CSV table of C-alpha atoms in Angstrom, one decimal:
chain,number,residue,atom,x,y,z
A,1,UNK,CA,13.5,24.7,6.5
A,2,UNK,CA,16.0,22.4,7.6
A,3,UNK,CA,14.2,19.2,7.0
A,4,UNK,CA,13.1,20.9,3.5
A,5,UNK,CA,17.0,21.3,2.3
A,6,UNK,CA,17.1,17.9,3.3
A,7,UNK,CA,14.2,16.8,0.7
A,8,UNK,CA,15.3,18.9,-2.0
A,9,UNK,CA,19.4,17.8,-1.6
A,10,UNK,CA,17.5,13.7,-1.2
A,11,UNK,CA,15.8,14.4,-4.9
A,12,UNK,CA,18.8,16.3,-6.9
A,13,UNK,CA,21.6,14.0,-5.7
A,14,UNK,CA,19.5,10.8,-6.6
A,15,UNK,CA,18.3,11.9,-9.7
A,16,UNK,CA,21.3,13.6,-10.8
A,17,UNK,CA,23.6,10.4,-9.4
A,18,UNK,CA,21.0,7.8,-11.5
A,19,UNK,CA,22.1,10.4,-14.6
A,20,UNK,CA,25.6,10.2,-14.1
A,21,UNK,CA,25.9,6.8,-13.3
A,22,UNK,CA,24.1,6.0,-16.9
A,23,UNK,CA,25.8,8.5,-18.6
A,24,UNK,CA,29.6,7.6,-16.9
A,25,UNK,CA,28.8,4.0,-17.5
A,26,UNK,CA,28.0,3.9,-21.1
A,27,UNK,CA,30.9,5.9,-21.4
A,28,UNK,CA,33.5,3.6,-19.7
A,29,UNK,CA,31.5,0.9,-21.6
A,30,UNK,CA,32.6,2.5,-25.4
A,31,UNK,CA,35.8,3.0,-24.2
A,32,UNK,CA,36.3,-0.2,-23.0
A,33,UNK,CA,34.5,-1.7,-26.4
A,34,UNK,CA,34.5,0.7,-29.2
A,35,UNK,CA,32.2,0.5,-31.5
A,36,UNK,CA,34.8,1.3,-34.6
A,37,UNK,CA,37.7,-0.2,-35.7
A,38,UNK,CA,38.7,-4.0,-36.6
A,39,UNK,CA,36.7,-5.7,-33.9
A,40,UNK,CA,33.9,-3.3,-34.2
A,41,UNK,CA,31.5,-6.4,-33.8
A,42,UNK,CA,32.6,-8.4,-31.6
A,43,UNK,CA,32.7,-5.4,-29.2
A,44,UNK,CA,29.3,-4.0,-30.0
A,45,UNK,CA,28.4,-7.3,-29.0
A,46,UNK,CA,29.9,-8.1,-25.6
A,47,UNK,CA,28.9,-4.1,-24.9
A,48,UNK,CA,25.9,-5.2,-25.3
A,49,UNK,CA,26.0,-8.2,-23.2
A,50,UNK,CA,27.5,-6.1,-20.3
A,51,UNK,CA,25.0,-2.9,-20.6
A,52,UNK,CA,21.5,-4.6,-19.4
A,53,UNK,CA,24.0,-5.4,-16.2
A,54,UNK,CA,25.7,-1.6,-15.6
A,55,UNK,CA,21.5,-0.8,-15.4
A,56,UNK,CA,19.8,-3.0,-13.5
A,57,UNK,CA,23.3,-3.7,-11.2
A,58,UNK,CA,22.5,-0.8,-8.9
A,59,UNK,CA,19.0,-2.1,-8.3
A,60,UNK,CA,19.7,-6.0,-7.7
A,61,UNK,CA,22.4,-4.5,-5.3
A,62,UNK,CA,19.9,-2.4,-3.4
A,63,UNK,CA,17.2,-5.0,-3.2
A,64,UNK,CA,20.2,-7.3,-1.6
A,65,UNK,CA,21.2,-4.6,0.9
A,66,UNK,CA,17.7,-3.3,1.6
A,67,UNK,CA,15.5,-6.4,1.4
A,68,UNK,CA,17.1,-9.9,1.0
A,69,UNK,CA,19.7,-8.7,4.1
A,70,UNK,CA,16.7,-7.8,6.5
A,71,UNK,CA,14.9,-10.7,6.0
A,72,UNK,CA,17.8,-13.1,7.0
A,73,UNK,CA,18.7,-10.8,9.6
A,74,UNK,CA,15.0,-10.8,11.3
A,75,UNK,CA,15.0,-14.4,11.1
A,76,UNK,CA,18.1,-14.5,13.0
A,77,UNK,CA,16.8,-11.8,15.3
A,78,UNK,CA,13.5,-13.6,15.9
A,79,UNK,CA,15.4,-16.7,17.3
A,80,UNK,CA,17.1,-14.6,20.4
A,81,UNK,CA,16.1,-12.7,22.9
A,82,UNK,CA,15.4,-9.0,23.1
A,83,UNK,CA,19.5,-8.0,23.4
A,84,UNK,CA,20.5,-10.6,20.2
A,85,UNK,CA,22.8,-12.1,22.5
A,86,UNK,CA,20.4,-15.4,24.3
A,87,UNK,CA,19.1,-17.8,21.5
A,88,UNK,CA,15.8,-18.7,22.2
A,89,UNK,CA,14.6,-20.5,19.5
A,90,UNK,CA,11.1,-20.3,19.2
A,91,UNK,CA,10.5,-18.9,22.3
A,92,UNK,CA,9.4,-15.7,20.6
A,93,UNK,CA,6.8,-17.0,18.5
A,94,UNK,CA,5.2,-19.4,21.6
A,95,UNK,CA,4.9,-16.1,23.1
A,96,UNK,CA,3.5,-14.6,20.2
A,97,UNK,CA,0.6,-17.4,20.3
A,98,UNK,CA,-0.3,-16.6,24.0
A,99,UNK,CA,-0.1,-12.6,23.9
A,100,UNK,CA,-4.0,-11.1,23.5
A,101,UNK,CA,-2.8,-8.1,21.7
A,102,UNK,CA,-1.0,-10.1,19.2
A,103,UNK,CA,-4.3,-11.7,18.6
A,104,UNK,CA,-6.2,-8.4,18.7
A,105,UNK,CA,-3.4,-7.3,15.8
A,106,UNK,CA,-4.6,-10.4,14.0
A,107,UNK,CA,-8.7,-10.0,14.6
A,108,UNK,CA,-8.0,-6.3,13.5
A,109,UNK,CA,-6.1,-6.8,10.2
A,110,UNK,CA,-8.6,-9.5,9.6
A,111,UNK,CA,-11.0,-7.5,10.0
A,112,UNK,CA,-9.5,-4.9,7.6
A,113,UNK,CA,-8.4,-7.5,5.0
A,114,UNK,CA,-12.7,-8.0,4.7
A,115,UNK,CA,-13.8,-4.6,4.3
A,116,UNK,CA,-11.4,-2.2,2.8
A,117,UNK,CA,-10.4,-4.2,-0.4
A,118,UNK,CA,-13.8,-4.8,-1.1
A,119,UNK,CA,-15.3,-1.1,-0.2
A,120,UNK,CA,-12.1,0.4,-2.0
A,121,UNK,CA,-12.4,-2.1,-5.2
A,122,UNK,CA,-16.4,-1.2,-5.3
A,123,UNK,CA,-16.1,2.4,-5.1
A,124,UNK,CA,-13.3,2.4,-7.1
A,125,UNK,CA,-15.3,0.7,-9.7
A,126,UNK,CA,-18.9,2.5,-9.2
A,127,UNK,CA,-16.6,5.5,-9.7
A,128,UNK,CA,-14.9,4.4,-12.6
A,129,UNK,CA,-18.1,3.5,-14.6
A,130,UNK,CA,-20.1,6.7,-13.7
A,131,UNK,CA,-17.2,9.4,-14.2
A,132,UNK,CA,-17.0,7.5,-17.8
A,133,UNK,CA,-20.6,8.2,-18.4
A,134,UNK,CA,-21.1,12.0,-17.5
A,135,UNK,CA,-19.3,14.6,-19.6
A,136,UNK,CA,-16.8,16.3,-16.5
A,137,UNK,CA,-15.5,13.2,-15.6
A,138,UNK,CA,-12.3,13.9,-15.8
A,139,UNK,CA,-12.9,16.5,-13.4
A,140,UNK,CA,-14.3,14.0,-10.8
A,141,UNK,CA,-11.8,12.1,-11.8
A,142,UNK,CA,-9.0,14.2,-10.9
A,143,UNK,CA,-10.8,15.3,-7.5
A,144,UNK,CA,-10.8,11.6,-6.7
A,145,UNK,CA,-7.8,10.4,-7.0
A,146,UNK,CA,-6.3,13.2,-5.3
A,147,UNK,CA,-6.3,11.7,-1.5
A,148,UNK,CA,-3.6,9.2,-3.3
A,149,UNK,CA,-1.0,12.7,-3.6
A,150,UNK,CA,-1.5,12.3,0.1
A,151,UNK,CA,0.8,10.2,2.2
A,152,UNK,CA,-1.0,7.9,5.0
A,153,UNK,CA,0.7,10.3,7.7
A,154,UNK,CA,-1.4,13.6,6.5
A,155,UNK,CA,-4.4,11.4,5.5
A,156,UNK,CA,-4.2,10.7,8.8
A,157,UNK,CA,-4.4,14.1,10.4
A,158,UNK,CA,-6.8,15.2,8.3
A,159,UNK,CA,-9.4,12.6,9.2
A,160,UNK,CA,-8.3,13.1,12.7
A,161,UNK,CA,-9.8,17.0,12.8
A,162,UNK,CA,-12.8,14.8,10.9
A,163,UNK,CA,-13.1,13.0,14.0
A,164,UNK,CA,-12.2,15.4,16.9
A,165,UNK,CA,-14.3,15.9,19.8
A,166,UNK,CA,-14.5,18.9,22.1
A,167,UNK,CA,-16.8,18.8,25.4
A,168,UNK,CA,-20.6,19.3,25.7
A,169,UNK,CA,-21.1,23.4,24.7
A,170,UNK,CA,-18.0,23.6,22.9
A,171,UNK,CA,-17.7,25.0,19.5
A,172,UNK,CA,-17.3,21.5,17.2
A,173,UNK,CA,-14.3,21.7,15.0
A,174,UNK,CA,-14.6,18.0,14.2
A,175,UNK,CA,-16.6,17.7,11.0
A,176,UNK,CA,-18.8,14.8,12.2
A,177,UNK,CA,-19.1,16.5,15.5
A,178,UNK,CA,-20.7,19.5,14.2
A,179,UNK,CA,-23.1,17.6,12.2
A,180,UNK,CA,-23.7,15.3,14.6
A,181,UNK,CA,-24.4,17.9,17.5
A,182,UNK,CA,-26.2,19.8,14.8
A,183,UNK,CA,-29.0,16.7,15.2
A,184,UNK,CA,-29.3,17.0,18.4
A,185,UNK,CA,-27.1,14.2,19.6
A,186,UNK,CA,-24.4,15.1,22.2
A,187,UNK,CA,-20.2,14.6,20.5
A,188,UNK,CA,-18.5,11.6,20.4
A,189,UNK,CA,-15.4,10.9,21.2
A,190,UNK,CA,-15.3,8.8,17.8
A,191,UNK,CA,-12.1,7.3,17.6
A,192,UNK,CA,-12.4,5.5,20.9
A,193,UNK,CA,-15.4,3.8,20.8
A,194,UNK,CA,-14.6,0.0,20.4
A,195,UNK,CA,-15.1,-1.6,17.2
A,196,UNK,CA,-16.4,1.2,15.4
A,197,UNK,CA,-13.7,3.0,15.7
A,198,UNK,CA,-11.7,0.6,13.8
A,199,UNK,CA,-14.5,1.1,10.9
A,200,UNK,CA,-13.6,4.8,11.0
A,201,UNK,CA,-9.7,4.4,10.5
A,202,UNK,CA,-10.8,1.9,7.5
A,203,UNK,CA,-12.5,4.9,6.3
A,204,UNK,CA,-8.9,6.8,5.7
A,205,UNK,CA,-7.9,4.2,3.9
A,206,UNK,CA,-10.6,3.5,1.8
A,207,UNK,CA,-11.0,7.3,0.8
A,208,UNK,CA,-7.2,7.0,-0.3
A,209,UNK,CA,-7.3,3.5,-2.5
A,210,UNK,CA,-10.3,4.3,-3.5
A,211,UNK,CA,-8.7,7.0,-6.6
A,212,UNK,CA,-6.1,3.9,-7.4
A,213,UNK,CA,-8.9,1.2,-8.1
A,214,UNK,CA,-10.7,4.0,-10.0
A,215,UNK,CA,-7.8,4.7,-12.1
A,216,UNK,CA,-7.1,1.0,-12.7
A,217,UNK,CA,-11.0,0.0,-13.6
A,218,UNK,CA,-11.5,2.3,-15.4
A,219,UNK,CA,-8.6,2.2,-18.0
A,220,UNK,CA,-10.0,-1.9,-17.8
A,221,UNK,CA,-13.2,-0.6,-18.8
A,222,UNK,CA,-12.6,1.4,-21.6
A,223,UNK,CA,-10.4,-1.8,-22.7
A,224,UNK,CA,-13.7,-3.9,-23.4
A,225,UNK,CA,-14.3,-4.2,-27.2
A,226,UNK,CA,-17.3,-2.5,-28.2
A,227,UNK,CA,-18.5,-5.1,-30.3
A,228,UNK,CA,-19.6,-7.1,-27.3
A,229,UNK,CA,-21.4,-4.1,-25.7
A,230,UNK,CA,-23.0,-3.6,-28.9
A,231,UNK,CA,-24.4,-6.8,-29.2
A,232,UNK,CA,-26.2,-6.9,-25.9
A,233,UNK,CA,-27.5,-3.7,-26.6
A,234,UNK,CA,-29.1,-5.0,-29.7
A,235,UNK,CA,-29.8,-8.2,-27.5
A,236,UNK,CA,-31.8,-6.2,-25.4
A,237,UNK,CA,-29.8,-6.1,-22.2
A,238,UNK,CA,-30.2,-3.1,-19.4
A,239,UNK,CA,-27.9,-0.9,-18.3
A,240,UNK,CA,-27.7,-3.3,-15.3
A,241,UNK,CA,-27.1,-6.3,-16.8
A,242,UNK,CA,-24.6,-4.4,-19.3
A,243,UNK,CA,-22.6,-3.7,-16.5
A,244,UNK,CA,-22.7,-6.5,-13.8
A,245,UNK,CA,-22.9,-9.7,-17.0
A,246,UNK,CA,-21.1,-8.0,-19.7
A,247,UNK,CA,-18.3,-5.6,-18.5
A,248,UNK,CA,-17.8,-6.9,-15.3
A,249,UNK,CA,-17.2,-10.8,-16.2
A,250,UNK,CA,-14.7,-9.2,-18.7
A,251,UNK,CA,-12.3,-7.6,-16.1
A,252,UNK,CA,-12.8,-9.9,-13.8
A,253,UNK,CA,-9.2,-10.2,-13.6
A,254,UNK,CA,-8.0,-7.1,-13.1
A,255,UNK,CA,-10.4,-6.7,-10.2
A,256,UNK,CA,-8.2,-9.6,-8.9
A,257,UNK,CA,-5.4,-7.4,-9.1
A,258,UNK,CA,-6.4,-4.2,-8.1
A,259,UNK,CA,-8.2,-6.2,-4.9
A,260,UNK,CA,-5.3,-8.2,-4.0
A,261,UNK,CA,-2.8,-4.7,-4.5
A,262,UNK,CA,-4.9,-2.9,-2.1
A,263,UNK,CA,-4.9,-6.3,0.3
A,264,UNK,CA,-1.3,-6.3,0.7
A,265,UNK,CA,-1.4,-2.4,1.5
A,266,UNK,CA,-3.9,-3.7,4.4
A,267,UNK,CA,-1.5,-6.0,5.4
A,268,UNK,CA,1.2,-3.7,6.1
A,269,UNK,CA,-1.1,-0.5,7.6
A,270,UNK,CA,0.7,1.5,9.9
A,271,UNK,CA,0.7,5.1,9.9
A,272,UNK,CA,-3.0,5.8,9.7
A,273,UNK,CA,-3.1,3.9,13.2
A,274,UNK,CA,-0.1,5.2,14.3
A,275,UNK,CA,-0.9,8.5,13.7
A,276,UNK,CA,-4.6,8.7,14.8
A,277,UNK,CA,-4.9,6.4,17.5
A,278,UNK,CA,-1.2,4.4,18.4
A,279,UNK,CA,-3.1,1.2,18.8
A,280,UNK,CA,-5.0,2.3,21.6
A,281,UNK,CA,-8.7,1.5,22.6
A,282,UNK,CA,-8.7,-1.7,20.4
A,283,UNK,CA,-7.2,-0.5,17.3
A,284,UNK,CA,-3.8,-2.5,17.2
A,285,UNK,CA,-2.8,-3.9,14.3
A,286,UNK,CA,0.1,-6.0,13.4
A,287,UNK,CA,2.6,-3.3,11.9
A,288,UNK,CA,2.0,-0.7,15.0
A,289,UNK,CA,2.6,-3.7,17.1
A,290,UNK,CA,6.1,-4.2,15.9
A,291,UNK,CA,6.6,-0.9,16.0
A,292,UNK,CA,5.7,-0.6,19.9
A,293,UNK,CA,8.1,-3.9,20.4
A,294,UNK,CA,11.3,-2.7,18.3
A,295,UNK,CA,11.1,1.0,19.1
A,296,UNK,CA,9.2,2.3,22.1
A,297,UNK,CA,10.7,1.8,25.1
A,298,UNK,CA,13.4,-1.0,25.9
A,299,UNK,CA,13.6,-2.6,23.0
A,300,UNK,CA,12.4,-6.1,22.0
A,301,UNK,CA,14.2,-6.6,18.7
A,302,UNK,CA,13.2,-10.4,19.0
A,303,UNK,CA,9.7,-10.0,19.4
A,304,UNK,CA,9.7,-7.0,17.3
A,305,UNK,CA,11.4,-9.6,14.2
A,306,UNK,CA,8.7,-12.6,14.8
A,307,UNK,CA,6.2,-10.1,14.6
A,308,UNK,CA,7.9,-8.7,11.1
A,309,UNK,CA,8.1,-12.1,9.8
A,310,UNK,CA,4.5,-13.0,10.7
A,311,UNK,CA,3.5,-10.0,8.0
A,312,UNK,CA,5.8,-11.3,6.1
A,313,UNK,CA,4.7,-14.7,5.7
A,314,UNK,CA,1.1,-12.8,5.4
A,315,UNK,CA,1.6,-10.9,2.6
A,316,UNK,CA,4.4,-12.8,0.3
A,317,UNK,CA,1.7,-15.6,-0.8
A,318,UNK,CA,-0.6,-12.9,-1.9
A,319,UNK,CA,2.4,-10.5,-3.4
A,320,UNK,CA,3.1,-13.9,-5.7
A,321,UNK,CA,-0.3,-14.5,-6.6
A,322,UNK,CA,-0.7,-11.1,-7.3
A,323,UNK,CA,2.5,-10.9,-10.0
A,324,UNK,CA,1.5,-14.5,-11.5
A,325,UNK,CA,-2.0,-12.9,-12.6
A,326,UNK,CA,-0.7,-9.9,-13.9
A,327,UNK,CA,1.6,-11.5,-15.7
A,328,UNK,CA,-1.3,-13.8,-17.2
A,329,UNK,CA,-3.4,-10.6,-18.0
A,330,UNK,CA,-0.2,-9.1,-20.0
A,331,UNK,CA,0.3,-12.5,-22.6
């Protein structure tokens, strides 16, 4: 109850603050510059060079504090050791290079960086093509995009009764259990079996961004002038070569966008691991890993920064391309 007063105090004060600060602003701002009287121009003017500023002011000044600040201070962190107070230059990242589950954080989030954004963009877009072609697709729509309501943290617990394993002669709770058993096969304990279980975290994951690339594709797809659907149809063109040479080629870019979106979320997974297995029985992946360093523990906030920065330096190339070709799409 506590932690829900909490959440509801969080939403009223922000909300109502953004109101009043808008509302108090533009107020100061006509008083300041009224809009009547024998400068009435000039001041509608410079009230209108100030106002864009009283908006976006509060924002600029949060990105400093929240994002531009932690990134100089990590860099700073990442050159001493784990206390701040010992500079060891780059002896955090030569460690780094040498330390095997760094490089099983790496091999993992490779590993997810090849198959969720493509399974999520592909089922995404299978969705998004058949929901458009059957007359409750809204329905299915809605049903699919739900798991995106979810945050990572329940989407997490609720694949983890999915997965869960009771002994030989037990009653199965775990979905895949039960079905399994139901075979004739004995349970698994499916979230420790190595490398699979890595496919079945992905599997969270996908099921979540799979409702956003829907969403996305399919507004993309409805964007494709009929007159070029027409014409192949008259041109003689199946339903397979409709979709994969007409439609497809045509969104081609905001595939791009909706792949490289999801790529950066891959980049930067952490709770679905956290939650289900904590990096164990070769699941680590980067984010966890900095976790474990900066928070579990005696703390390691200079390995815990050079690991920040790596994902960093991972995702801001993609974050740019990303905004470039959007902007592209929108001239």
């Amino acid at each position: 109850m506590e932690q829900l007063s909490y959440a509801a105090g969080t939403i009223v004060t922000g909300v109502f603050g953004c109101v009043a600060w808008f509302w108090g602003s533009n107020l100061i701002l006509d008083w300041v510059w009224p809009s009547r009287g024998p400068h009435a121009g000039r001041n509608i003017l410079r009230a209108n060079m100030v106002r864009p500023w009283l908006f976006i002011g509060p924002a600029i000044l949060f990105l400093a504090v929240y994002l531009v600040y932690p990134v100089f201070d990590s860099i700073w962190r990442s050159l001493h050791d784990a206390g701040g107070r010992t500079w060891v230059g780059l002896g955090n990242y030569r460690w780094l290079a040498a330390d095997a589950k760094f490089r099983e954080s790496i091999l993992n989030n490779l590993l997810w960086l090849l198959v969720v954004p493509a399974a999520s963009t592909f089922f995404g877009l299978l969705a998004a093509q058949l929901t458009d072609r059957i007359r409750w697709g809204n329905v299915a729509k809605s049903f699919i995009f739900m798991p995106m309501a979810i945050s990572f943290v329940g989407a997490g617990v609720i694949w983890k009764f999915i997965y869960d394993y009771r002994a030989e002669g037990q009653e199965q709770i775990g979905l895949l259990n039960a079905v399994w058993t139901a075979l004739g096969h004995p349970p698994e304990t499916w979230l420790t079996i190595p490398f699979w279980n890595n496919f079945f975290l992905m599997a969270v994951l996908i099921w979540i961004q799979t409702g956003f690339a829907m969403v996305i594709l399919s507004a993309a797809l409805r964007g494709i002038p009929e007159e070029t659907i027409e014409a192949a149809i008259l041109d003689g063109a199946n339903p397979w070569q409709l979709f994969f040479r007409i439609k497809v080629p045509q969104i081609w870019g905001t595939i791009a966008v909706v792949w490289t979106t999801i790529t950066i979320t891959v980049l930067k997974i952490f709770d679905i691991v956290f939650v289900m297995t904590n990096g164990q029985w070769g699941t680590q992946v980067l984010a966890n890993l900095m976790y474990d360093w900066m928070f579990r523990g005696a703390p390691d906030y200079g390995r815990g920064s050079a690991i920040a920065l790596v994902i960093m330096a991972l995702v801001t190339p993609i974050m740019v391309w990303n905004i470039r070709n959007a902007r592209r799409e929108m001239m």
